[in-house]
mmCIF file of C-alpha atoms and ligand atoms in Angstrom:
data_model
loop_
_atom_site.group_PDB
_atom_site.id
_atom_site.type_symbol
_atom_site.label_atom_id
_atom_site.label_comp_id
_atom_site.label_asym_id
_atom_site.label_seq_id
_atom_site.Cartn_x
_atom_site.Cartn_y
_atom_site.Cartn_z
ATOM 1 C CA MET A 53 -8.738 6.222 0.853
ATOM 2 C CA LEU A 54 -5.320 7.409 1.885
ATOM 3 C CA ARG A 55 -2.295 6.351 -0.116
ATOM 4 C CA LEU A 56 1.180 6.518 1.443
ATOM 5 C CA ARG A 57 4.536 5.894 -0.144
ATOM 6 C CA PHE A 58 7.682 5.217 1.861
ATOM 7 C CA HIS A 59 11.089 5.945 0.335
ATOM 8 C CA GLY A 60 14.136 4.538 2.054
ATOM 9 C CA ARG A 61 17.401 2.801 1.437
ATOM 10 C CA GLY A 62 17.893 -0.939 1.659
ATOM 11 C CA GLY A 63 18.399 -1.820 5.315
ATOM 12 C CA GLN A 64 16.574 1.174 6.793
ATOM 13 C CA GLY A 65 13.275 -0.640 7.188
ATOM 14 C CA ALA A 66 10.921 1.004 4.683
ATOM 15 C CA LYS A 67 9.203 -2.291 3.958
ATOM 16 C CA VAL A 68 8.578 -3.012 7.635
ATOM 17 C CA ALA A 69 7.469 0.584 8.187
ATOM 18 C CA SER A 70 4.735 0.210 5.588
ATOM 19 C CA ARG A 71 3.770 -3.078 7.215
ATOM 20 C CA VAL A 72 3.573 -1.608 10.717
ATOM 21 C CA LEU A 73 1.436 1.256 9.429
ATOM 22 C CA GLY A 74 -0.897 -1.163 7.648
ATOM 23 C CA THR A 75 -1.262 -3.289 10.774
ATOM 24 C CA ALA A 76 -1.832 -0.200 12.938
ATOM 25 C CA ALA A 77 -4.573 0.949 10.594
ATOM 26 C CA PHE A 78 -6.137 -2.513 10.668
ATOM 27 C CA LEU A 79 -6.055 -2.586 14.473
ATOM 28 C CA ASP A 80 -7.673 0.855 14.443
ATOM 29 C CA GLY A 81 -10.617 -0.477 12.433
ATOM 30 C CA TYR A 82 -9.601 0.296 8.866
ATOM 31 C CA ASN A 83 -8.896 -1.864 5.853
ATOM 32 C CA ALA A 84 -5.259 -1.717 4.879
ATOM 33 C CA GLN A 85 -2.905 -2.942 2.200
ATOM 34 C CA ASP A 86 0.893 -2.750 2.296
ATOM 35 C CA PHE A 87 3.677 -4.015 0.094
ATOM 36 C CA PRO A 88 7.245 -3.155 -0.986
ATOM 37 C CA LEU A 89 8.847 -2.659 -4.381
ATOM 38 C CA TYR A 90 12.547 -3.212 -4.838
ATOM 39 C CA GLY A 91 14.893 -4.658 -7.365
ATOM 40 C CA ALA A 92 17.879 -6.816 -6.544
ATOM 41 C CA GLU A 93 18.407 -6.841 -2.774
ATOM 42 C CA LYS A 94 21.172 -4.363 -2.088
ATOM 43 C CA ARG A 95 21.875 -2.534 1.120
ATOM 44 C CA GLY A 96 21.711 1.207 0.527
ATOM 45 C CA ALA A 97 19.808 1.027 -2.756
ATOM 46 C CA PRO A 98 16.619 3.109 -2.959
ATOM 47 C CA ILE A 99 13.520 1.103 -2.197
ATOM 48 C CA THR A 100 9.860 1.996 -2.075
ATOM 49 C CA ALA A 101 7.004 0.612 -0.023
ATOM 50 C CA PHE A 102 3.323 1.439 -0.038
ATOM 51 C CA THR A 103 0.329 1.487 2.288
ATOM 52 C CA ARG A 104 -3.309 2.050 1.384
ATOM 53 C CA ILE A 105 -5.840 2.734 4.161
ATOM 54 C CA SER A 106 -9.588 2.887 3.731
ATOM 55 C CA ARG A 107 -12.876 2.416 5.542
ATOM 56 C CA GLU A 108 -14.093 0.359 2.570
ATOM 57 C CA ASN A 109 -12.733 -2.679 0.765
ATOM 58 C CA ILE A 110 -9.590 -1.699 -1.085
ATOM 59 C CA MET A 111 -10.097 -2.459 -4.755
ATOM 60 C CA GLU A 112 -6.864 -0.920 -5.991
ATOM 61 C CA ARG A 113 -3.795 -2.922 -6.847
ATOM 62 C CA GLY A 114 -0.354 -1.925 -8.021
ATOM 63 C CA VAL A 115 2.115 0.732 -6.993
ATOM 64 C CA ILE A 116 0.906 4.072 -5.714
ATOM 65 C CA SER A 117 1.853 6.664 -8.305
ATOM 66 C CA GLU A 118 -0.148 9.525 -6.760
ATOM 67 C CA PRO A 119 0.280 9.403 -2.989
ATOM 68 C CA ASP A 120 -1.358 11.669 -0.436
ATOM 69 C CA ILE A 121 1.613 11.320 1.896
ATOM 70 C CA VAL A 122 5.270 10.612 1.199
ATOM 71 C CA ILE A 123 7.616 9.418 3.934
ATOM 72 C CA VAL A 124 11.246 10.118 3.032
ATOM 73 C CA MET A 125 13.413 8.062 5.373
ATOM 74 C CA ASP A 126 16.695 9.261 3.905
ATOM 75 C CA GLU A 127 17.099 12.922 2.989
ATOM 76 C CA THR A 128 19.589 12.200 0.205
ATOM 77 C CA LEU A 129 16.807 10.531 -1.766
ATOM 78 C CA LEU A 130 15.312 13.978 -2.379
ATOM 79 C CA SER A 131 18.126 14.740 -4.808
ATOM 80 C CA ASP A 132 18.355 11.242 -6.261
ATOM 81 C CA PRO A 133 17.068 11.390 -9.864
ATOM 82 C CA GLN A 134 16.132 7.717 -9.807
ATOM 83 C CA ALA A 135 14.290 7.687 -6.496
ATOM 84 C CA MET A 136 12.174 10.788 -7.190
ATOM 85 C CA PRO A 137 10.269 10.508 -3.900
ATOM 86 C CA LEU A 138 8.071 13.526 -4.604
ATOM 87 C CA SER A 139 6.835 12.369 -8.000
ATOM 88 C CA GLY A 140 3.075 12.267 -8.279
ATOM 89 C CA LEU A 141 2.415 13.705 -4.824
ATOM 90 C CA LYS A 142 -1.112 15.074 -4.850
ATOM 91 C CA LYS A 143 -1.729 18.769 -4.512
ATOM 92 C CA GLY A 144 -2.184 19.430 -0.821
ATOM 93 C CA GLY A 145 -0.196 16.317 0.072
ATOM 94 C CA ILE A 146 2.268 15.942 2.911
ATOM 95 C CA ILE A 147 5.966 15.119 2.864
ATOM 96 C CA PHE A 148 7.777 13.831 5.911
ATOM 97 C CA VAL A 149 11.559 14.092 5.731
ATOM 98 C CA ASN A 150 13.999 12.446 8.117
ATOM 99 C CA THR A 151 16.414 15.338 8.625
ATOM 100 C CA PRO A 152 17.854 17.496 11.380
ATOM 101 C CA ASN A 153 16.759 20.564 9.395
ATOM 102 C CA SER A 154 13.540 22.496 9.956
ATOM 103 C CA PRO A 155 10.595 22.226 7.571
ATOM 104 C CA LEU A 156 11.352 25.693 6.208
ATOM 105 C CA GLU A 157 15.020 24.895 5.595
ATOM 106 C CA THR A 158 14.034 21.641 3.912
ATOM 107 C CA LYS A 159 11.472 23.337 1.667
ATOM 108 C CA GLU A 160 14.024 25.928 0.572
ATOM 109 C CA ARG A 161 16.836 23.460 0.049
ATOM 110 C CA TYR A 162 14.798 21.150 -2.166
ATOM 111 C CA ASN A 163 12.437 23.749 -3.608
ATOM 112 C CA ILE A 164 9.339 22.055 -2.182
ATOM 113 C CA ALA A 165 6.040 23.932 -2.178
ATOM 114 C CA ASP A 166 3.984 21.338 -0.289
ATOM 115 C CA HIS A 167 3.483 20.785 3.439
ATOM 116 C CA VAL A 168 6.738 19.466 4.893
ATOM 117 C CA ILE A 169 7.179 17.849 8.301
ATOM 118 C CA THR A 170 10.642 17.020 9.597
ATOM 119 C CA LEU A 171 12.106 15.035 12.445
ATOM 120 C CA ASP A 172 15.594 13.579 12.824
ATOM 121 C CA ILE A 173 14.499 10.004 13.343
ATOM 122 C CA THR A 174 18.015 8.742 12.610
ATOM 123 C CA LYS A 175 19.298 10.636 15.651
ATOM 124 C CA ILE A 176 16.423 9.345 17.773
ATOM 125 C CA SER A 177 17.123 5.817 16.595
ATOM 126 C CA LEU A 178 20.836 6.089 17.375
ATOM 127 C CA ASP A 179 20.164 7.658 20.781
ATOM 128 C CA MET A 180 17.395 5.313 21.907
ATOM 129 C CA ILE A 181 18.082 2.047 20.066
ATOM 130 C CA GLY A 182 21.746 2.253 19.223
ATOM 131 C CA ASN A 183 21.476 1.582 15.503
ATOM 132 C CA PRO A 184 19.916 3.372 12.512
ATOM 133 C CA VAL A 185 17.055 0.972 11.780
ATOM 134 C CA LEU A 186 14.069 3.208 11.215
ATOM 135 C CA SER A 187 11.110 0.911 10.554
ATOM 136 C CA GLY A 188 9.144 1.537 13.758
ATOM 137 C CA LEU A 189 10.055 5.222 13.825
ATOM 138 C CA ALA A 190 9.033 5.928 10.233
ATOM 139 C CA ALA A 191 5.817 4.013 10.823
ATOM 140 C CA ALA A 192 5.261 6.150 13.909
ATOM 141 C CA VAL A 193 5.380 9.462 12.092
ATOM 142 C CA ALA A 194 3.215 8.078 9.299
ATOM 143 C CA SER A 195 0.663 6.742 11.792
ATOM 144 C CA ARG A 196 0.525 10.053 13.609
ATOM 145 C CA ILE A 197 0.086 12.016 10.371
ATOM 146 C CA VAL A 198 -2.679 9.673 9.251
ATOM 147 C CA GLY A 199 -4.418 9.856 12.624
ATOM 148 C CA ILE A 200 -4.041 6.255 13.822
ATOM 149 C CA GLY A 201 -4.683 5.890 17.575
ATOM 150 C CA GLU A 202 -1.741 5.329 19.913
ATOM 151 C CA ASP A 203 -3.000 1.993 21.258
ATOM 152 C CA ALA A 204 -3.404 0.602 17.751
ATOM 153 C CA PHE A 205 0.025 1.881 16.791
ATOM 154 C CA ARG A 206 1.681 0.367 19.852
ATOM 155 C CA GLY A 207 -0.045 -2.965 19.165
ATOM 156 C CA ALA A 208 1.180 -2.928 15.570
ATOM 157 C CA VAL A 209 4.775 -2.177 16.524
ATOM 158 C CA GLU A 210 4.823 -4.978 19.074
ATOM 159 C CA LYS A 211 3.157 -7.437 16.698
ATOM 160 C CA GLU A 212 5.284 -6.741 13.628
ATOM 161 C CA LEU A 213 8.647 -6.113 15.264
ATOM 162 C CA SER A 214 8.401 -9.100 17.615
ATOM 163 C CA GLY A 215 8.423 -11.277 14.506
ATOM 164 C CA ILE A 216 11.831 -9.970 13.440
ATOM 165 C CA ILE A 217 13.494 -8.924 16.722
ATOM 166 C CA SER A 218 14.088 -11.804 19.123
ATOM 167 C CA ASP A 219 15.993 -9.741 21.719
ATOM 168 C CA ARG A 220 13.336 -8.585 24.194
ATOM 169 C CA GLU A 221 15.381 -5.607 25.366
ATOM 170 C CA LEU A 222 15.921 -4.411 21.794
ATOM 171 C CA LEU A 223 12.217 -4.805 21.075
ATOM 172 C CA VAL A 224 11.365 -2.614 24.066
ATOM 173 C CA LYS A 225 13.856 0.012 22.896
ATOM 174 C CA ASN A 226 12.334 -0.011 19.409
ATOM 175 C CA THR A 227 8.841 0.364 20.813
ATOM 176 C CA GLU A 228 9.863 3.225 23.097
ATOM 177 C CA ALA A 229 11.657 5.039 20.272
ATOM 178 C CA ALA A 230 8.664 4.563 17.974
ATOM 179 C CA LEU A 231 6.259 5.958 20.576
ATOM 180 C CA TYR A 232 8.615 8.886 21.163
ATOM 181 C CA CYS A 233 8.444 9.717 17.442
ATOM 182 C CA TYR A 234 4.680 9.182 17.392
ATOM 183 C CA ASN A 235 4.278 11.816 20.081
ATOM 184 C CA ALA A 236 6.847 14.172 18.568
ATOM 185 C CA ILE A 237 4.625 14.720 15.512
ATOM 186 C CA MET A 238 1.459 16.775 15.639
ATOM 187 C CA PRO A 239 -1.668 15.347 13.960
ATOM 188 C CA VAL A 240 -2.215 16.922 10.555
ATOM 189 C CA GLN A 241 -5.318 17.700 8.529
ATOM 190 C CA ILE A 242 -4.682 16.196 5.095
ATOM 191 C CA LYS A 243 -6.019 18.317 2.262
ATOM 192 C CA THR A 244 -5.536 16.357 -0.905
ATOM 193 C CA ALA A 245 -7.992 16.462 -3.778
ATOM 194 C CA GLU A 246 -10.182 13.708 -2.390
ATOM 195 C CA SER A 247 -11.652 15.921 0.279
ATOM 196 C CA ILE A 248 -11.926 14.540 3.742
ATOM 197 C CA ARG A 249 -14.482 14.260 6.473
ATOM 198 C CA GLU A 250 -14.175 16.765 9.264
ATOM 199 C CA GLY A 251 -11.690 15.451 11.776
ATOM 200 C CA GLU A 252 -11.053 12.227 9.878
ATOM 201 C CA ASN A 253 -8.377 11.709 7.277
ATOM 202 C CA VAL A 254 -9.463 8.326 5.927
ATOM 203 C CA ILE A 255 -12.296 8.515 3.407
ATOM 204 C CA THR A 256 -14.334 6.380 1.041
ATOM 205 C CA ILE A 257 -13.783 6.503 -2.714
ATOM 206 C CA PRO A 258 -16.078 5.107 -5.395
ATOM 207 C CA PHE A 259 -15.375 1.754 -7.046
ATOM 208 C CA GLU A 260 -13.030 1.947 -10.000
ATOM 209 C CA ILE A 261 -12.605 -0.652 -12.730
ATOM 210 C CA ALA A 262 -9.305 -2.509 -12.654
ATOM 211 C CA LEU A 263 -8.011 -0.829 -15.807
ATOM 212 C CA VAL A 264 -8.154 2.458 -13.922
ATOM 213 C CA SER A 265 -7.354 1.327 -10.406
ATOM 214 C CA SER A 266 -4.515 -1.007 -11.387
ATOM 215 C CA PRO A 267 -2.756 0.946 -14.129
ATOM 216 C CA ALA A 268 0.642 -0.477 -13.241
ATOM 217 C CA ILE A 269 -0.601 -4.014 -13.833
ATOM 218 C CA ASN A 270 -2.454 -3.168 -16.992
ATOM 219 C CA ALA A 271 0.269 -0.901 -18.357
ATOM 220 C CA THR A 272 2.259 -1.867 -21.419
ATOM 221 C CA GLY A 273 5.173 -4.067 -20.461
ATOM 222 C CA ASN A 274 3.330 -5.838 -17.700
ATOM 223 C CA THR A 275 0.702 -8.535 -17.768
ATOM 224 C CA PRO A 276 -0.828 -7.760 -21.190
ATOM 225 C CA LEU A 277 2.451 -8.427 -22.999
ATOM 226 C CA ARG A 278 3.129 -11.564 -21.011
ATOM 227 C CA ARG A 279 -0.313 -13.023 -21.688
ATOM 228 C CA THR A 280 -0.421 -14.792 -18.351
ATOM 229 C CA GLY A 281 -3.695 -16.368 -19.430
ATOM 230 C CA ASN A 282 -1.506 -19.059 -20.934
ATOM 231 C CA TRP A 283 -0.480 -20.154 -17.445
ATOM 232 C CA ARG A 284 -3.946 -21.429 -16.509
ATOM 233 C CA VAL A 285 -4.657 -25.040 -15.755
ATOM 234 C CA PHE A 286 -8.156 -24.168 -14.524
ATOM 235 C CA ARG A 287 -10.206 -21.130 -15.463
ATOM 236 C CA PRO A 288 -12.663 -19.424 -13.119
ATOM 237 C CA VAL A 289 -16.201 -19.382 -14.517
ATOM 238 C CA TRP A 290 -18.906 -17.289 -12.893
ATOM 239 C CA ASP A 291 -22.433 -18.496 -12.140
ATOM 240 C CA TYR A 292 -24.513 -15.345 -12.231
ATOM 241 C CA GLU A 293 -27.516 -17.225 -10.802
ATOM 242 C CA VAL A 294 -25.575 -17.537 -7.548
ATOM 243 C CA CYS A 295 -23.406 -14.411 -7.584
ATOM 244 C CA THR A 296 -24.551 -11.727 -5.147
ATOM 245 C CA ARG A 297 -22.342 -9.024 -6.714
ATOM 246 C CA CYS A 298 -20.472 -8.497 -3.439
ATOM 247 C CA MET A 299 -17.266 -7.704 -5.369
ATOM 248 C CA THR A 300 -15.072 -9.769 -3.074
ATOM 249 C CA CYS A 301 -13.553 -11.552 -6.061
ATOM 250 C CA VAL A 302 -12.754 -8.220 -7.719
ATOM 251 C CA ALA A 303 -10.909 -7.101 -4.613
ATOM 252 C CA ARG A 304 -9.053 -10.367 -4.095
ATOM 253 C CA CYS A 305 -7.700 -11.023 -7.595
ATOM 254 C CA PRO A 306 -3.963 -10.420 -7.238
ATOM 255 C CA ASP A 307 -3.651 -9.401 -10.881
ATOM 256 C CA GLY A 308 -6.589 -7.003 -10.949
ATOM 257 C CA CYS A 309 -8.023 -8.819 -13.927
ATOM 258 C CA ILE A 310 -11.628 -9.228 -12.804
ATOM 259 C CA HIS A 311 -13.788 -6.538 -14.364
ATOM 260 C CA VAL A 312 -17.463 -5.718 -13.885
ATOM 261 C CA ASN A 313 -19.941 -5.848 -16.759
ATOM 262 C CA GLU A 314 -22.725 -3.379 -17.440
ATOM 263 C CA ASP A 315 -25.127 -5.416 -15.286
ATOM 264 C CA GLY A 316 -22.789 -5.222 -12.307
ATOM 265 C CA TYR A 317 -21.505 -8.816 -12.504
ATOM 266 C CA PRO A 318 -17.803 -9.711 -12.429
ATOM 267 C CA TYR A 319 -15.992 -11.415 -15.285
ATOM 268 C CA ALA A 320 -12.367 -12.322 -15.893
ATOM 269 C CA ASP A 321 -10.006 -10.884 -18.433
ATOM 270 C CA TYR A 322 -8.931 -14.320 -19.633
ATOM 271 C CA ASP A 323 -6.005 -12.843 -21.562
ATOM 272 C CA ASN A 324 -4.407 -12.110 -18.214
ATOM 273 C CA CYS A 325 -6.120 -14.368 -15.655
ATOM 274 C CA LYS A 326 -3.333 -16.749 -14.648
ATOM 275 C CA GLY A 327 -5.665 -19.243 -13.018
ATOM 276 C CA CYS A 328 -4.535 -18.901 -9.415
ATOM 277 C CA LEU A 329 -8.163 -19.522 -8.345
ATOM 278 C CA ILE A 330 -7.970 -17.174 -5.401
ATOM 279 C CA CYS A 331 -11.300 -15.782 -6.597
ATOM 280 C CA VAL A 332 -12.820 -19.274 -6.367
ATOM 281 C CA GLU A 333 -11.558 -19.678 -2.813
ATOM 282 C CA GLU A 334 -12.632 -16.237 -1.683
ATOM 283 C CA CYS A 335 -16.149 -16.080 -3.140
ATOM 284 C CA PRO A 336 -18.483 -16.301 -0.124
ATOM 285 C CA ALA A 337 -21.405 -17.432 -2.299
ATOM 286 C CA LYS A 338 -19.422 -20.184 -4.074
ATOM 287 C CA ALA A 339 -20.472 -18.623 -7.353
ATOM 288 C CA ILE A 340 -17.219 -19.263 -9.183
ATOM 289 C CA ASN A 341 -16.465 -22.697 -10.583
ATOM 290 C CA LYS A 342 -13.105 -23.962 -11.755
ATOM 291 C CA VAL A 343 -13.132 -25.490 -15.192
ATOM 292 C CA ARG A 344 -10.214 -27.433 -16.603
ATOM 293 C CA GLU A 345 -8.430 -25.773 -19.528
ATOM 294 C CA MET A 346 -7.756 -28.378 -22.178
ATOM 295 C CA HIS A 347 -5.628 -25.799 -23.958
ATOM 296 C CA SER A 348 -5.120 -22.173 -22.984
ATOM 297 C CA ARG A 349 -6.762 -19.755 -25.329
ATOM 298 C CA SER A 350 -6.899 -16.043 -24.726
ATOM 299 C CA GLY A 351 -9.717 -13.606 -25.341
ATOM 300 C CA GLU A 352 -12.607 -15.921 -24.550
ATOM 301 C CA GLY A 353 -14.126 -14.241 -21.572
ATOM 302 C CA ASP A 354 -17.519 -15.533 -20.417
ATOM 303 C CA ARG A 355 -19.078 -12.123 -20.408
HETATM 304 S S1 SF4 B 274 -8.066 -17.148 -11.150
HETATM 305 FE FE1 SF4 B 274 -6.663 -15.743 -10.086
HETATM 306 S S2 SF4 B 274 -5.948 -14.388 -11.718
HETATM 307 FE FE2 SF4 B 274 -7.787 -15.398 -12.497
HETATM 308 S S3 SF4 B 274 -9.466 -14.034 -12.042
HETATM 309 FE FE3 SF4 B 274 -9.329 -15.492 -10.340
HETATM 310 S S4 SF4 B 274 -8.022 -14.479 -8.828
HETATM 311 FE FE4 SF4 B 274 -7.720 -13.405 -10.782
HETATM 312 S S1 SF4 B 275 -17.137 -12.946 -4.772
HETATM 313 FE FE1 SF4 B 275 -18.663 -14.357 -5.584
HETATM 314 S S2 SF4 B 275 -20.643 -13.462 -5.021
HETATM 315 FE FE2 SF4 B 275 -19.093 -11.862 -4.784
HETATM 316 S S3 SF4 B 275 -19.094 -10.776 -6.765
HETATM 317 FE FE3 SF4 B 275 -17.515 -12.346 -6.898
HETATM 318 S S4 SF4 B 275 -18.540 -14.108 -7.793
HETATM 319 FE FE4 SF4 B 275 -20.146 -12.740 -7.095
#
């Protein structure tokens, strides 16, 4: 699995960039997951967006605290103590910085030891599009670093940007600028701790239980304190006679609260299961039944 984190400022397009990358990866045959994280909507405020890419089902949920690749869409974020775009970057990871400076100058200025790639995508955006919206361009450099094919990338740009840009001429300009950036970056061999296959950056990782793979959800101050189990009207109940242990429900639970018992069967953490019943809908074997809660009680998992 590759984990990417985009850092930008409100209005630059970090959220869309993560989306375009996720779609490009999907069109290139991978599984992908992308989502943003921001507080109150405010132009110029630091925002973060994330993309996970894997050959296998993506079991992880929550923010990416240890990325393989960081895309810094605004250089000033590197000295912003709240944004901290380099926090958690894995050893051997890659940092892209949108700057007119060279990689060496950038490393020295910000005291960065890791692999730095630079390109002035703001200038390219202003020259080719006429405004500093960087979504397609940041997605382009990320796609190139990851190793996504050009056809898949082009398809993703056209699909995602056509939904938000109605002006055909502007859409063409965005696509051309994105492809220019894609081809301005050289493919990179990523050397983070999860070693990679020769010539391929996207790898398989073993299954992790939700407490490990979704630490942000399970961390103090999140779901456990809120006891979202109290929200349930129906509870999901597993029929192990029917369950094939495909783990689809584990992957689909938006709160990461389906665990796996010692026999390899899933069960819900009823303290936190909010009863959305996505697991019931998604189970291909119809092995999960919905049972009416007469009163919500926590800690009664059918394990
Ligand atoms: S009902 Fe929703 S929250 Fe509960 S286990 Fe299923 S998917 Fe997760
Ligand atoms: S999705 Fe259904 S069959 Fe697959 S592990 Fe979950 S309950 Fe079992």
